[in-house]
mmCIF file of C-alpha atoms in Angstrom:
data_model
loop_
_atom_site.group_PDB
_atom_site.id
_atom_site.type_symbol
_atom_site.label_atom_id
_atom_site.label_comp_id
_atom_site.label_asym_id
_atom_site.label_seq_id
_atom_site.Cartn_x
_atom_site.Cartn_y
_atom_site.Cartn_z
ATOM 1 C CA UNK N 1 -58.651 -38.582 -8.348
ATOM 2 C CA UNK N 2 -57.683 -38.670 -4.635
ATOM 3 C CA UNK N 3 -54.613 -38.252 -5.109
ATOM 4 C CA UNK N 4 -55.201 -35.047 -7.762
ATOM 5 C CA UNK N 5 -57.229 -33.815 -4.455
ATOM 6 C CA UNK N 6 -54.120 -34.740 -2.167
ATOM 7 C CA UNK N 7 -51.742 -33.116 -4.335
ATOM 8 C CA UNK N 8 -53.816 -29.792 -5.078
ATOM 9 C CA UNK N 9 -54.528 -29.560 -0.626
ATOM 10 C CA UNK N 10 -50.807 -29.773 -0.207
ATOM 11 C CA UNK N 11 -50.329 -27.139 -3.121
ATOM 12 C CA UNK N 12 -52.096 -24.767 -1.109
ATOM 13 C CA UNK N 13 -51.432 -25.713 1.923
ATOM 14 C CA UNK N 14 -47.747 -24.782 1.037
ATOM 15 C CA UNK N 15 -48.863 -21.603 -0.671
ATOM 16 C CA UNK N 16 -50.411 -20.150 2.467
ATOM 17 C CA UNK N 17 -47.256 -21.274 4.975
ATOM 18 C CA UNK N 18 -45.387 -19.258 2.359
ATOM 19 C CA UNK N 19 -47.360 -16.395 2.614
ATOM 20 C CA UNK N 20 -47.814 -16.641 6.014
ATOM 21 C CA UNK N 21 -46.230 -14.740 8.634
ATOM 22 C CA UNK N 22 -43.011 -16.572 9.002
ATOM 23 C CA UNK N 23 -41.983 -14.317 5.979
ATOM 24 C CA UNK N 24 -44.019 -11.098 6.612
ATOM 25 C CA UNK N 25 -41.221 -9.461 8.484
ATOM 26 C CA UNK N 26 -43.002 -9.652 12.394
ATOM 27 C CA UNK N 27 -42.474 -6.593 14.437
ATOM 28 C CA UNK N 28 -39.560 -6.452 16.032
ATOM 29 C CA UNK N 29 -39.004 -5.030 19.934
ATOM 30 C CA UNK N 30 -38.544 -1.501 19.934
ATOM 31 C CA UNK N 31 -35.310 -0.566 21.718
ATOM 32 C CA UNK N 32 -35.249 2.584 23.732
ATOM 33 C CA UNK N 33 -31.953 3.868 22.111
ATOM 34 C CA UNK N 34 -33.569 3.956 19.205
ATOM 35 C CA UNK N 35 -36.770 5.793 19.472
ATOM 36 C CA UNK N 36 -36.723 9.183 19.323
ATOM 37 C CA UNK N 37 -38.928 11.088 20.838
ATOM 38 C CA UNK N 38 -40.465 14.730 19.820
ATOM 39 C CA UNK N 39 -42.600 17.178 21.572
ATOM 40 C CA UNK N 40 -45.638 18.164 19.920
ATOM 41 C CA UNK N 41 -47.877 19.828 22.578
ATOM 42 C CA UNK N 42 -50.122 20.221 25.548
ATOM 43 C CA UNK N 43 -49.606 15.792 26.290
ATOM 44 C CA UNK N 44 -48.927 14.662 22.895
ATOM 45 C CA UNK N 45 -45.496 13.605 21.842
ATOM 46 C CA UNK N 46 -44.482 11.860 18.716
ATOM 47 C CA UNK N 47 -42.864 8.404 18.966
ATOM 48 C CA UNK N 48 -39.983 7.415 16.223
ATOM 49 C CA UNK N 49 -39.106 3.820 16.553
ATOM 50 C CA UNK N 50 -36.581 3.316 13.797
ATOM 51 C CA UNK N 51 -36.011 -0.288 14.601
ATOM 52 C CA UNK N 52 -39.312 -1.073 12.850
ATOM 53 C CA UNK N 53 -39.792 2.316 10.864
ATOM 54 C CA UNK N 54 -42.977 3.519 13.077
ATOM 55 C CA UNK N 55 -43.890 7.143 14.262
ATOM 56 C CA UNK N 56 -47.155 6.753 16.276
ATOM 57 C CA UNK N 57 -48.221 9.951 18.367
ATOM 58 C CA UNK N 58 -48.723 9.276 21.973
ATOM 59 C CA UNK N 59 -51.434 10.911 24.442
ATOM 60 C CA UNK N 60 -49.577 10.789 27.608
ATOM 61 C CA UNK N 61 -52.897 11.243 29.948
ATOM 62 C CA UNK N 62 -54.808 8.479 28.309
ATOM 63 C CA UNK N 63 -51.992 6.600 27.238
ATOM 64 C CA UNK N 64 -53.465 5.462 23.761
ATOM 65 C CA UNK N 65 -51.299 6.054 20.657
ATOM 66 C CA UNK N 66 -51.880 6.758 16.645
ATOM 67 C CA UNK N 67 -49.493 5.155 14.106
ATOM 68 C CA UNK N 68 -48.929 7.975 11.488
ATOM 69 C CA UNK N 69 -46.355 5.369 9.088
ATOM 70 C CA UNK N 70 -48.186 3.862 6.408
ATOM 71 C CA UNK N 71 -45.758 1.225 5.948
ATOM 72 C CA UNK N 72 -42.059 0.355 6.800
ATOM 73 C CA UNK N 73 -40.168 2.591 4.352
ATOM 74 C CA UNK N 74 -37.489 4.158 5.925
ATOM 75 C CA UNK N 75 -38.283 7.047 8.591
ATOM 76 C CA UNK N 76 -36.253 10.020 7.268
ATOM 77 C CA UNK N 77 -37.364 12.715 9.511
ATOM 78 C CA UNK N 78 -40.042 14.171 12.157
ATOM 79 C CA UNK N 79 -40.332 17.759 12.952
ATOM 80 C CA UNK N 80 -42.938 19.397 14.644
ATOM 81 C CA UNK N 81 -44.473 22.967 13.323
ATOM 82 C CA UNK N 82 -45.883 25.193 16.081
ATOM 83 C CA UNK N 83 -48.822 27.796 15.671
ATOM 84 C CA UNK N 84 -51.107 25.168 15.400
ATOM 85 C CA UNK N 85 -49.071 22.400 16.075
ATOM 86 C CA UNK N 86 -48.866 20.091 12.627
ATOM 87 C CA UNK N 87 -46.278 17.505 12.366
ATOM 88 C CA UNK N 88 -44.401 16.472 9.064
ATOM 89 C CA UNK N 89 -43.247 13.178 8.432
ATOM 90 C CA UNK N 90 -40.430 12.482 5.502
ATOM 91 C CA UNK N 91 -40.210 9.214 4.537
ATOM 92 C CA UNK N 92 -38.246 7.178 1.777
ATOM 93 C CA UNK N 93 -40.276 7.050 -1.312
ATOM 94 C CA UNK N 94 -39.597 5.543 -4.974
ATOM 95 C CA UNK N 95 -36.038 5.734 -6.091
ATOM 96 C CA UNK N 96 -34.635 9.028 -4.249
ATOM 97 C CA UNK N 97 -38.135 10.721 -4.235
ATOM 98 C CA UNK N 98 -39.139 12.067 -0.396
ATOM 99 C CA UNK N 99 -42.611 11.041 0.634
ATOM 100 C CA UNK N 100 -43.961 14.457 2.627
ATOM 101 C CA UNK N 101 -46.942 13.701 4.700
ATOM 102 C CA UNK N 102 -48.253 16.638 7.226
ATOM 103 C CA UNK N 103 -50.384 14.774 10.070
ATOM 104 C CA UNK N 104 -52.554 17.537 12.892
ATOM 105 C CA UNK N 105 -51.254 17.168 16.506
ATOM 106 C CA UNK N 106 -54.287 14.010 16.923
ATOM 107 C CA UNK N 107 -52.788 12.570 14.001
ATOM 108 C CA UNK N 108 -55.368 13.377 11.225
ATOM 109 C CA UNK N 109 -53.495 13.656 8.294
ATOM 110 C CA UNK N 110 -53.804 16.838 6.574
ATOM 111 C CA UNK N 111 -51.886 16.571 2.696
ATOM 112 C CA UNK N 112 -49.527 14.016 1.236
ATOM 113 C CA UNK N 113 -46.860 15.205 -1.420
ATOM 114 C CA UNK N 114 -43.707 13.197 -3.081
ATOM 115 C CA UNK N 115 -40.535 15.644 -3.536
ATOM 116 C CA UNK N 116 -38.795 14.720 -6.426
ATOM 117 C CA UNK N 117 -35.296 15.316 -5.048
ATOM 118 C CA UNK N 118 -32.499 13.684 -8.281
ATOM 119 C CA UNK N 119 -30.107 12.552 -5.386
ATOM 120 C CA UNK N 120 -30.313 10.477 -2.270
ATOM 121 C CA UNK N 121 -28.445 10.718 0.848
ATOM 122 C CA UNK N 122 -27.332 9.322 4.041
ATOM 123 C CA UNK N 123 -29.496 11.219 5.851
ATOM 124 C CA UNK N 124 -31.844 14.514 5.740
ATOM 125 C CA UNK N 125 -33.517 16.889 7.509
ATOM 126 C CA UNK N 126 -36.585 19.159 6.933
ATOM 127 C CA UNK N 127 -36.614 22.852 7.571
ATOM 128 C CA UNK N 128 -39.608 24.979 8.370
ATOM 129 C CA UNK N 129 -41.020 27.924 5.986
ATOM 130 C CA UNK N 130 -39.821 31.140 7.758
ATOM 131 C CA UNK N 131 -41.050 34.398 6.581
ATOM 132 C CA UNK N 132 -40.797 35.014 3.001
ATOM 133 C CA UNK N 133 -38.564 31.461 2.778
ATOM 134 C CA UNK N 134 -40.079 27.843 1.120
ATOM 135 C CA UNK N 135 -39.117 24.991 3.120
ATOM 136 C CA UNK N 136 -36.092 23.634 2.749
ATOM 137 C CA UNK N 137 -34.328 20.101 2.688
ATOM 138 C CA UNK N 138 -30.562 19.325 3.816
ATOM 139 C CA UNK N 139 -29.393 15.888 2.659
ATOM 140 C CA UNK N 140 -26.008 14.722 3.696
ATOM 141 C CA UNK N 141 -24.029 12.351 1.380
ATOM 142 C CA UNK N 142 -21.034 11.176 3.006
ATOM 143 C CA UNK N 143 -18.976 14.588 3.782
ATOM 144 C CA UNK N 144 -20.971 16.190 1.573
ATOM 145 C CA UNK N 145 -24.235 18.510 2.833
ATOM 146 C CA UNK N 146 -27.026 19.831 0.170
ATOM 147 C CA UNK N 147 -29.567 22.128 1.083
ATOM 148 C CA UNK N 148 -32.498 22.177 -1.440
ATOM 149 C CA UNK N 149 -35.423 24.256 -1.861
ATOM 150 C CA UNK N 150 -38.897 24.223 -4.499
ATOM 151 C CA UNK N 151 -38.327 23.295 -7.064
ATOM 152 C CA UNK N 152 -35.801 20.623 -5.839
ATOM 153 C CA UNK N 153 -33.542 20.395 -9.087
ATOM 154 C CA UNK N 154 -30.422 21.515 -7.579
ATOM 155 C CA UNK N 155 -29.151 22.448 -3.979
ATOM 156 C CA UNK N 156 -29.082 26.326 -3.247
ATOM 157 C CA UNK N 157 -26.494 25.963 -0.697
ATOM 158 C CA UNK N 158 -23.098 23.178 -0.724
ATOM 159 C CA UNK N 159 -20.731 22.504 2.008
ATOM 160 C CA UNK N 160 -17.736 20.119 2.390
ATOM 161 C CA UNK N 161 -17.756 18.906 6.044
ATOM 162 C CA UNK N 162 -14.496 16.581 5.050
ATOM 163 C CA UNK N 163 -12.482 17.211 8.349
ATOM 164 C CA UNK N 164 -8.631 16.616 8.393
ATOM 165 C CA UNK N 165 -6.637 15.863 11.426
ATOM 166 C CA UNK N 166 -2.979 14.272 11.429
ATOM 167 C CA UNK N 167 -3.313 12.985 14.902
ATOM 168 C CA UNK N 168 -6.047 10.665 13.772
ATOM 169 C CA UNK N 169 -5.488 7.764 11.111
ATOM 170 C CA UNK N 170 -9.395 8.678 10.219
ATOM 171 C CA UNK N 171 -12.184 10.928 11.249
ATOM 172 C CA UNK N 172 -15.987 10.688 9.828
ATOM 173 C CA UNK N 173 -18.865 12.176 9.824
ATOM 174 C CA UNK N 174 -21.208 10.127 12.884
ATOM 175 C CA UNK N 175 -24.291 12.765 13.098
ATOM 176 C CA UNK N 176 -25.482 16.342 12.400
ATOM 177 C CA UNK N 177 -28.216 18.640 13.097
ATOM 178 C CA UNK N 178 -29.733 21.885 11.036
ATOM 179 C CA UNK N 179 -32.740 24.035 12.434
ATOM 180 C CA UNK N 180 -32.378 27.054 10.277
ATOM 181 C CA UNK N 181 -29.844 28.674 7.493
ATOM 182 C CA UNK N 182 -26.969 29.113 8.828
ATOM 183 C CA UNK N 183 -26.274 27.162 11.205
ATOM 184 C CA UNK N 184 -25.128 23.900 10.825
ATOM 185 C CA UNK N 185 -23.238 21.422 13.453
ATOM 186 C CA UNK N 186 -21.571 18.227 12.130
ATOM 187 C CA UNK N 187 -20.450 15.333 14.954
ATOM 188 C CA UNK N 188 -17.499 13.352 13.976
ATOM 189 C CA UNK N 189 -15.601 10.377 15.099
ATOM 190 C CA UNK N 190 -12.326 10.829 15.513
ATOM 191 C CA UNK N 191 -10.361 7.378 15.481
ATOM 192 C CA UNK N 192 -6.195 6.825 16.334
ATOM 193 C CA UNK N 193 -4.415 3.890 17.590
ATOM 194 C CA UNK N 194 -6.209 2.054 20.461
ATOM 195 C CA UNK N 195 -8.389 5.064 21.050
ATOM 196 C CA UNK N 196 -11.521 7.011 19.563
ATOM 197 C CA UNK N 197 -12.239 10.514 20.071
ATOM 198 C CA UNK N 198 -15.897 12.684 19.557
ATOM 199 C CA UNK N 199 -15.675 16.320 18.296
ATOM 200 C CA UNK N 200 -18.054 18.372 17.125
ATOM 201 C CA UNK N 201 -18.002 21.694 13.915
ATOM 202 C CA UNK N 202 -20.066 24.187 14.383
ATOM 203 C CA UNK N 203 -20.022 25.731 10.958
ATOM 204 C CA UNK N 204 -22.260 29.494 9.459
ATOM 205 C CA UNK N 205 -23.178 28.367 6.293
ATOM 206 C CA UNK N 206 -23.199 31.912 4.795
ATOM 207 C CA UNK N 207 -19.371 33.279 6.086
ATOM 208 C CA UNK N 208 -17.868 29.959 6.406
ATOM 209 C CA UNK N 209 -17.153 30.548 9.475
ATOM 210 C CA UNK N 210 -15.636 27.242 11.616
ATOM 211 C CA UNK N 211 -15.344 26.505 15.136
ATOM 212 C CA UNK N 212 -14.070 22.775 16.478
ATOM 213 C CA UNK N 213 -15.061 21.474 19.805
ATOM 214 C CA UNK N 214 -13.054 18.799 20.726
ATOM 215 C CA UNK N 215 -13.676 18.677 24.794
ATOM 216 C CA UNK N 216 -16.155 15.393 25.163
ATOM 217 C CA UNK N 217 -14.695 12.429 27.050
ATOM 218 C CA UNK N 218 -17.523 10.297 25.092
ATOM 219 C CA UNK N 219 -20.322 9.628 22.868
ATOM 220 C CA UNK N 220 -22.734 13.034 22.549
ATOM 221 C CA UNK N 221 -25.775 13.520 20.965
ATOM 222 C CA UNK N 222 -26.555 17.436 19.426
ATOM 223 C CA UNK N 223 -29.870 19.027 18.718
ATOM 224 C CA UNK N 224 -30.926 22.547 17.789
ATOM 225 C CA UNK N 225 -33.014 24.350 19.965
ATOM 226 C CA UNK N 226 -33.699 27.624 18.568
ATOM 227 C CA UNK N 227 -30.686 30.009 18.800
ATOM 228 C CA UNK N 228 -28.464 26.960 20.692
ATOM 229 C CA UNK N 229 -27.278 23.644 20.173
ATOM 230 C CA UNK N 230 -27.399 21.344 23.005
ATOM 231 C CA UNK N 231 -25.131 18.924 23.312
ATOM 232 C CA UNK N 232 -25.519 15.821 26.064
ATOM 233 C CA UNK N 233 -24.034 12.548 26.460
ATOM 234 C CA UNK N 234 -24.598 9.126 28.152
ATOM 235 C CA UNK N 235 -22.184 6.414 28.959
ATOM 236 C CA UNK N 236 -22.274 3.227 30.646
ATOM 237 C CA UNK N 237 -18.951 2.333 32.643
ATOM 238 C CA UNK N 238 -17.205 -0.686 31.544
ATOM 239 C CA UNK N 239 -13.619 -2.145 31.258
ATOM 240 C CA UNK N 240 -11.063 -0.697 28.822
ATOM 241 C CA UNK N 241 -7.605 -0.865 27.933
ATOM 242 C CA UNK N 242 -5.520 1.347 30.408
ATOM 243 C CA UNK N 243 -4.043 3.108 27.646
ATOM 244 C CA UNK N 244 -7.758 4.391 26.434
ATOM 245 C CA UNK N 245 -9.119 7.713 27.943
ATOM 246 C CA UNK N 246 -12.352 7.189 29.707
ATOM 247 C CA UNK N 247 -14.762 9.025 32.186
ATOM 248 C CA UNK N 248 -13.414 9.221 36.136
ATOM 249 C CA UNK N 249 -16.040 8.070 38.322
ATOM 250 C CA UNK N 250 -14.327 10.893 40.791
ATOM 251 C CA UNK N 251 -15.040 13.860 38.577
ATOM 252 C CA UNK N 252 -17.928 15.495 37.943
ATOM 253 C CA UNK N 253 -18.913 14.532 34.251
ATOM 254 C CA UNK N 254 -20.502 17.753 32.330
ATOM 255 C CA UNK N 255 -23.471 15.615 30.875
ATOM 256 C CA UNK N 256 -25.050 18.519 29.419
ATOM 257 C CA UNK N 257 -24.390 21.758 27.556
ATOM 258 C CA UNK N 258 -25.586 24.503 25.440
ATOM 259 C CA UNK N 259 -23.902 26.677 22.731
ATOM 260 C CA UNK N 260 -24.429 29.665 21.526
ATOM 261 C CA UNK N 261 -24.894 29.555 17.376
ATOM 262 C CA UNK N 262 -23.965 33.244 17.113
ATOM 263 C CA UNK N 263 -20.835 32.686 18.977
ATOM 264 C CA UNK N 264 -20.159 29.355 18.959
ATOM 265 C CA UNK N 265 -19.675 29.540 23.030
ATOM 266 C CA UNK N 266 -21.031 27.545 26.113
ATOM 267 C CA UNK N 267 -23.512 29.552 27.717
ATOM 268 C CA UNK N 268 -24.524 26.749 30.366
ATOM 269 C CA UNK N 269 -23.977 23.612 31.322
ATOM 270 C CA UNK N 270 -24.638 20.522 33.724
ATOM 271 C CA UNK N 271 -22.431 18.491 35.518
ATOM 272 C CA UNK N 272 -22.917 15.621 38.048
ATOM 273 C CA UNK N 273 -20.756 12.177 39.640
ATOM 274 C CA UNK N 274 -21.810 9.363 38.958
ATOM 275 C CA UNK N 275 -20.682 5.774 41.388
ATOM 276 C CA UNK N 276 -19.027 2.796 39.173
ATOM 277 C CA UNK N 277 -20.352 0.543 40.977
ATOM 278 C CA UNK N 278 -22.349 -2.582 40.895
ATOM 279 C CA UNK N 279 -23.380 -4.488 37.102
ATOM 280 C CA UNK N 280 -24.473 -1.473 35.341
ATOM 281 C CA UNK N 281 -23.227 2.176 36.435
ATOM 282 C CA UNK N 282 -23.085 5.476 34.194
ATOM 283 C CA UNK N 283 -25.439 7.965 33.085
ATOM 284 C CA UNK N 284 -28.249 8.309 30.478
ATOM 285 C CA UNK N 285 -28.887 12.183 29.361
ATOM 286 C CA UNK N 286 -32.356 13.137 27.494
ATOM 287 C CA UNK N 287 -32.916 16.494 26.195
ATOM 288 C CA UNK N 288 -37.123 17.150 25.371
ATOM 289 C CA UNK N 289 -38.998 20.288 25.192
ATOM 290 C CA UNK N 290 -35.934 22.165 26.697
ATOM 291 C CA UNK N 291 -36.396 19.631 29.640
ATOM 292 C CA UNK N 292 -32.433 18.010 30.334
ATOM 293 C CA UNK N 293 -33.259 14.642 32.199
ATOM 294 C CA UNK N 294 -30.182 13.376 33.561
ATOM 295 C CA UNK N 295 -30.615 9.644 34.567
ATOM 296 C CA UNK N 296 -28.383 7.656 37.130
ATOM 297 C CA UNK N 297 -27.591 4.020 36.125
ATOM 298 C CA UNK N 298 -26.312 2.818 39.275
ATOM 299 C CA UNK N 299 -28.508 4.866 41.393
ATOM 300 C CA UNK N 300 -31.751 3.917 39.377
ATOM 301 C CA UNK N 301 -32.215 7.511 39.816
ATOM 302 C CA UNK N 302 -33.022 10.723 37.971
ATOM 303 C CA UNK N 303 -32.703 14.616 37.996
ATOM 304 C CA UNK N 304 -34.559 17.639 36.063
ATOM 305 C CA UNK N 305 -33.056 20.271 34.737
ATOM 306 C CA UNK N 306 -33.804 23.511 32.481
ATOM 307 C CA UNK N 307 -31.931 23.780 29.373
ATOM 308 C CA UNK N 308 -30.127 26.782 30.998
ATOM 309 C CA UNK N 309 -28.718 24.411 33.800
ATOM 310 C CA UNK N 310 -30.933 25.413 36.432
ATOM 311 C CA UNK N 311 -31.882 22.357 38.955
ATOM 312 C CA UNK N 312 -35.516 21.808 38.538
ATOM 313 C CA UNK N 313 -36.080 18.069 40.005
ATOM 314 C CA UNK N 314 -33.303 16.349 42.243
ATOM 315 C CA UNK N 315 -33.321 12.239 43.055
ATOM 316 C CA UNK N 316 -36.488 10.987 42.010
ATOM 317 C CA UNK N 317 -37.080 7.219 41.343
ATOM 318 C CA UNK N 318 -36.977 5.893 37.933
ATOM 319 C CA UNK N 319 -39.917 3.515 37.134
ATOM 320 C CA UNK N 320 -38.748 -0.268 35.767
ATOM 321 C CA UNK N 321 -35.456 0.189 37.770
ATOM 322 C CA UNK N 322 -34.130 2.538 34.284
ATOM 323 C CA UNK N 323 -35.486 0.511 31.659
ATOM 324 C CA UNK N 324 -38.002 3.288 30.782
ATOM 325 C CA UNK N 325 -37.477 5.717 28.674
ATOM 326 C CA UNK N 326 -38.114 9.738 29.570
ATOM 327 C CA UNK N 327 -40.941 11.668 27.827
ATOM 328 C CA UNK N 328 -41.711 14.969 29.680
ATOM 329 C CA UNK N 329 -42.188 15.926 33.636
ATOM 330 C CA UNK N 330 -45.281 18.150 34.295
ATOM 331 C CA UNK N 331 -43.692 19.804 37.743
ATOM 332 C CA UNK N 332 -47.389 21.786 38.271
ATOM 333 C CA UNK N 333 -49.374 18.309 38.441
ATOM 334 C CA UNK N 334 -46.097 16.636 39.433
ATOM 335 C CA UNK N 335 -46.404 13.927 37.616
ATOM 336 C CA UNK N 336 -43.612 12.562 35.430
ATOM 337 C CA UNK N 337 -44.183 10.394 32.132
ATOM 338 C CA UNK N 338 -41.772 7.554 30.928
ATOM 339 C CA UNK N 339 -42.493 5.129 27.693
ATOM 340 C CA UNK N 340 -41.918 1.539 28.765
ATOM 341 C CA UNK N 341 -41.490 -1.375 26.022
ATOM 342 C CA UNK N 342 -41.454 -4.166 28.401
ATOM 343 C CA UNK N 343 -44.491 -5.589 26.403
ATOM 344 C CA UNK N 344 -42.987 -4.981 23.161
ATOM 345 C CA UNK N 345 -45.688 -2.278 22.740
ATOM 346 C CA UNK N 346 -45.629 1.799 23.674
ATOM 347 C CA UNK N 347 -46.679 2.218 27.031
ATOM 348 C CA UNK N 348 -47.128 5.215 29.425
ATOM 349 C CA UNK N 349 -45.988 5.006 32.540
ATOM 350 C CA UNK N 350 -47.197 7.819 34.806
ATOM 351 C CA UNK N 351 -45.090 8.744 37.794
ATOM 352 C CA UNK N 352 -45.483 10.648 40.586
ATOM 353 C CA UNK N 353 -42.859 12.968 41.842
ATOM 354 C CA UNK N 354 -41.265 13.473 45.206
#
């Protein structure tokens, strides 16, 4: 009998290790490359850590935050709908069905829907209802861009972004963004021997029309921000062949600028030196709310400036010696707001400017 009773105890013991949290997949620590972070209004911004699949909405004055994911499916897309301010949350549901949640700007969540789209991509974007116009989904497959509308049984509007170059032995499609029909801007990765290039399409959907901008001397990021794209980079210095092109630390580095979608032209930009010096030197770039935070490496530094390249903040000290990341600058109060993850959990830093 004791040993029935022994044998049943270790049973169960074994059954709740199992079960335990050794296999519940922990939390891992958000990474501030990998959050993205959206502007919702007034001092709430939304939070998307896609290291662990979590959108929480963060009150920057009271620094308390409200998880809006359910669960750890796959964060598609955020966007944020103005007028009042709701935000919509895509996430991956059963098979290639889009779970569609709509959340107020505290985080109350107003409807929950599943779009039934038939194919599933590498990534997609939502689109707003303008005017007399349903929403709209764009799902990219490879070189291959869909944009699908209700009912959701077949795209309205195709495009090939497959983008040939002989000087490259391959070039791929790295990132896009899409606001609104037309416009559409695909980044690529352009790849040759010893060397890797960034260019970017900017491409109107309805004439076809096609303009390649190939002059970024690294990694960019592009977002739509109403009739513009903004395109910024960041880059830490570091050793590389001598026969690879790379940033001068003696030139003025154009971190930042903005393109026309109408004309496909710069209309400003933002430029600034940077020191190689020391362990880490470089630049980080953040565009927010038409806010273009350019942050100093080397310098544990940071400027402000207005999407149209004004100068709005000069030199001011960046909390955590750069290991925070930038979420908005309030210049009337002049306070400045920075998420830190040095506990492994979201944490507003307040910060008082010069």
């Amino acid at each position: 009998m004791f040993k029935k009773v022994l044998l049943i105890s270790v049973l169960t013991m074994s059954m709740l290790i199992t079960a335990g949290p050794v296999n519940a997949n922990p939390k891992e620590q958000p990474v501030n490359e990998r959050t993205d972070v959206v502007w919702v209004s007034g001092n709430a911004a939304a939070l998307v850590d896609h290291v662990n699949n979590k959108a929480d909405i963060v009150d920057l004055h009271t620094n308390t935050a409200t998880t809006i994911s359910e669960d750890s499916s796959r964060i598609l897309d955020l966007q944020v709908m103005s007028s009042p301010p709701k935000i919509v949350l895509l996430k991956q549901g059963k098979g290639t069905k889009i779970s569609k949640s709509v959340f107020s700007s505290d985080g109350r969540l107003l409807s929950k829907t599943d779009i039934p789209l038939k194919t599933a991509g590498d990534k997609v974007k939502w689109v707003a209802p303008t005017g007399k116009t349903n929403e709209r989904i764009m799902v990219q497959a490879g070189n291959n861009f869909s944009l699908y509308q209700y009912p959701w049984a077949k795209p309205s509007v195709t495009y090939n972004a497959k983008f040939i170059d002989k000087g490259y032995e391959n070039v791929s499609v790295m990132d896009w963004d899409f606001q609104a029909y037309p416009y559409l801007a695909v980044k690529y990765q352009a790849q040759g021997i010893m060397s890797t290039d960034y260019l970017v399409k900017l491409v109107n959907l309805y004439s076809r029309n096609e303009t390649v901008i190939k002059d970024f001397n690294t990694d960019f990021s592009i977002h739509s921000s109403g009739n513009f794209y903004a395109a910024y980079t960041s880059y830490t210095y570091q050793p590389v062949p001598g026969n690879v092109s790379r940033p001068s630390a003696d030139e003025a580095q154009k971190v930042f600028q903005l393109i026309s979608k109408s004309t496909s032209k710069e209309t400003a930009s933002v430029k600034q030196v940077f020191k190689e010096d020391g362990d880490i030197s470089g630049w980080v770039t953040e565009f927010i709310n038409g806010q273009v935070f350019v942050g100093d490496l080397q310098g544990r530094s940071w400027s402000l400036f207005s999407q149209g390249g004004a100068a709005l903040l000069k030199n001011q000290e960046w909390p955590k010696n750069g290991n925070t990341k930038f979420l908005y600058a309030n210049i009337k109060s002049k306070t400045a707001y920075f998420l830190d993850y040095s506990s492994g959990d979201i944490s507003v830093i307040a910060s008082t400017l010069k």
